[in-house]
Amino acid sequence: MTTLTRLTVLVGLLALTACETMEGAGRDLENAGRTLSQESREVQRGY
């Protein structure tokens, strides 16, 4: 597992623990998915 992957998972877990409602958890998961998508596009482009 790469450092970037580990960091992304850690940030995602921290965000989930900070949520107070299911709606907040949904937003956090959506943001985490968006971040993962962006990071994967950058890796594919070679940044």
GROMACS .gro file of N, CA and C in nm:
model
  141
    1MET      N    1   0.085  -0.117   0.000
    1MET     CA    2   0.000   0.000   0.000
    1MET      C    3   0.090   0.124   0.000
    2THR      N    4   0.062   0.217  -0.089
    2THR     CA    5   0.146   0.335  -0.098
    2THR      C    6   0.116   0.432   0.015
    3THR      N    7   0.207   0.525   0.035
    3THR     CA    8   0.190   0.626   0.137
    3THR      C    9   0.066   0.710   0.110
    4LEU      N   10   0.044   0.744  -0.017
    4LEU     CA   11  -0.073   0.824  -0.053
    4LEU      C   12  -0.202   0.750  -0.020
    5THR      N   13  -0.206   0.622  -0.047
    5THR     CA   14  -0.325   0.542  -0.017
    5THR      C   15  -0.348   0.537   0.133
    6ARG      N   16  -0.244   0.514   0.208
    6ARG     CA   17  -0.257   0.509   0.354
    6ARG      C   18  -0.305   0.642   0.409
    7LEU      N   19  -0.250   0.749   0.359
    7LEU     CA   20  -0.289   0.882   0.404
    7LEU      C   21  -0.436   0.909   0.371
    8THR      N   22  -0.479   0.871   0.252
    8THR     CA   23  -0.618   0.891   0.212
    8THR      C   24  -0.712   0.811   0.301
    9VAL      N   25  -0.677   0.688   0.330
    9VAL     CA   26  -0.760   0.605   0.418
    9VAL      C   27  -0.766   0.666   0.558
   10LEU      N   28  -0.654   0.712   0.609
   10LEU     CA   29  -0.649   0.772   0.742
   10LEU      C   30  -0.736   0.897   0.748
   11VAL      N   31  -0.725   0.983   0.648
   11VAL     CA   32  -0.807   1.105   0.644
   11VAL      C   33  -0.955   1.069   0.637
   12GLY      N   34  -0.987   0.968   0.558
   12GLY     CA   35  -1.126   0.923   0.549
   12GLY      C   36  -1.180   0.874   0.682
   13LEU      N   37  -1.100   0.796   0.752
   13LEU     CA   38  -1.143   0.746   0.883
   13LEU      C   39  -1.159   0.859   0.984
   14LEU      N   40  -1.068   0.954   0.981
   14LEU     CA   41  -1.079   1.068   1.071
   14LEU      C   42  -1.204   1.150   1.041
   15ALA      N   43  -1.234   1.166   0.914
   15ALA     CA   44  -1.353   1.241   0.875
   15ALA      C   45  -1.479   1.170   0.922
   16LEU      N   46  -1.481   1.038   0.910
   16LEU     CA   47  -1.599   0.962   0.954
   16LEU      C   48  -1.619   0.971   1.105
   17THR      N   49  -1.512   0.970   1.180
   17THR     CA   50  -1.526   0.978   1.326
   17THR      C   51  -1.571   1.116   1.370
   18ALA      N   52  -1.549   1.217   1.287
   18ALA     CA   53  -1.590   1.353   1.321
   18ALA      C   54  -1.737   1.379   1.290
   19CYS      N   55  -1.801   1.291   1.218
   19CYS     CA   56  -1.941   1.312   1.178
   19CYS      C   57  -2.034   1.295   1.297
   20GLU      N   58  -2.138   1.377   1.300
   20GLU     CA   59  -2.237   1.364   1.406
   20GLU      C   60  -2.368   1.305   1.355
   21THR      N   61  -2.389   1.308   1.225
   21THR     CA   62  -2.514   1.255   1.170
   21THR      C   63  -2.484   1.169   1.048
   22MET      N   64  -2.582   1.091   1.005
   22MET     CA   65  -2.566   1.010   0.884
   22MET      C   66  -2.552   1.099   0.761
   23GLU      N   67  -2.619   1.212   0.762
   23GLU     CA   68  -2.606   1.306   0.650
   23GLU      C   69  -2.462   1.355   0.640
   24GLY      N   70  -2.405   1.386   0.753
   24GLY     CA   71  -2.265   1.429   0.756
   24GLY      C   72  -2.172   1.319   0.708
   25ALA      N   73  -2.202   1.195   0.746
   25ALA     CA   74  -2.121   1.082   0.701
   25ALA      C   75  -2.130   1.067   0.550
   26GLY      N   76  -2.249   1.086   0.496
   26GLY     CA   77  -2.267   1.079   0.351
   26GLY      C   78  -2.184   1.184   0.279
   27ARG      N   79  -2.184   1.305   0.332
   27ARG     CA   80  -2.104   1.412   0.270
   27ARG      C   81  -1.956   1.380   0.280
   28ASP      N   82  -1.914   1.327   0.395
   28ASP     CA   83  -1.773   1.291   0.411
   28ASP      C   84  -1.732   1.182   0.313
   29LEU      N   85  -1.817   1.082   0.295
   29LEU     CA   86  -1.786   0.974   0.200
   29LEU      C   87  -1.782   1.027   0.057
   30GLU      N   88  -1.873   1.117   0.026
   30GLU     CA   89  -1.873   1.177  -0.108
   30GLU      C   90  -1.744   1.255  -0.132
   31ASN      N   91  -1.702   1.333  -0.034
   31ASN     CA   92  -1.578   1.409  -0.047
   31ASN      C   93  -1.457   1.316  -0.057
   32ALA      N   94  -1.457   1.208   0.020
   32ALA     CA   95  -1.346   1.113   0.014
   32ALA      C   96  -1.340   1.048  -0.124
   33GLY      N   97  -1.455   1.011  -0.178
   33GLY     CA   98  -1.460   0.953  -0.313
   33GLY      C   99  -1.410   1.051  -0.418
   34ARG      N  100  -1.449   1.176  -0.404
   34ARG     CA  101  -1.405   1.279  -0.498
   34ARG      C  102  -1.253   1.296  -0.491
   35THR      N  103  -1.199   1.296  -0.369
   35THR     CA  104  -1.055   1.309  -0.351
   35THR      C  105  -0.981   1.190  -0.412
   36LEU      N  106  -1.032   1.069  -0.388
   36LEU     CA  107  -0.969   0.950  -0.445
   36LEU      C  108  -0.971   0.954  -0.597
   37SER      N  109  -1.082   0.998  -0.654
   37SER     CA  110  -1.093   1.008  -0.800
   37SER      C  111  -0.992   1.107  -0.855
   38GLN      N  112  -0.980   1.221  -0.788
   38GLN     CA  113  -0.886   1.324  -0.832
   38GLN      C  114  -0.743   1.273  -0.823
   39GLU      N  115  -0.710   1.208  -0.712
   39GLU     CA  116  -0.574   1.156  -0.695
   39GLU      C  117  -0.542   1.050  -0.800
   40SER      N  118  -0.639   0.963  -0.830
   40SER     CA  119  -0.613   0.859  -0.929
   40SER      C  120  -0.592   0.918  -1.068
   41ARG      N  121  -0.667   1.024  -1.101
   41ARG     CA  122  -0.646   1.091  -1.230
   41ARG      C  123  -0.506   1.151  -1.238
   42GLU      N  124  -0.461   1.212  -1.127
   42GLU     CA  125  -0.327   1.271  -1.126
   42GLU      C  126  -0.220   1.165  -1.141
   43VAL      N  127  -0.239   1.050  -1.077
   43VAL     CA  128  -0.141   0.941  -1.088
   43VAL      C  129  -0.137   0.890  -1.231
   44GLN      N  130  -0.254   0.877  -1.293
   44GLN     CA  131  -0.259   0.829  -1.431
   44GLN      C  132  -0.190   0.927  -1.526
   45ARG      N  133  -0.197   1.055  -1.496
   45ARG     CA  134  -0.134   1.157  -1.581
   45ARG      C  135   0.015   1.170  -1.552
   46GLY      N  136   0.060   1.113  -1.441
   46GLY     CA  137   0.202   1.114  -1.409
   46GLY      C  138   0.246   1.232  -1.326
   47TYR      N  139   0.153   1.295  -1.253
   47TYR     CA  140   0.191   1.410  -1.168
   47TYR      C  141   0.248   1.363  -1.038
   0.00000   0.00000   0.00000
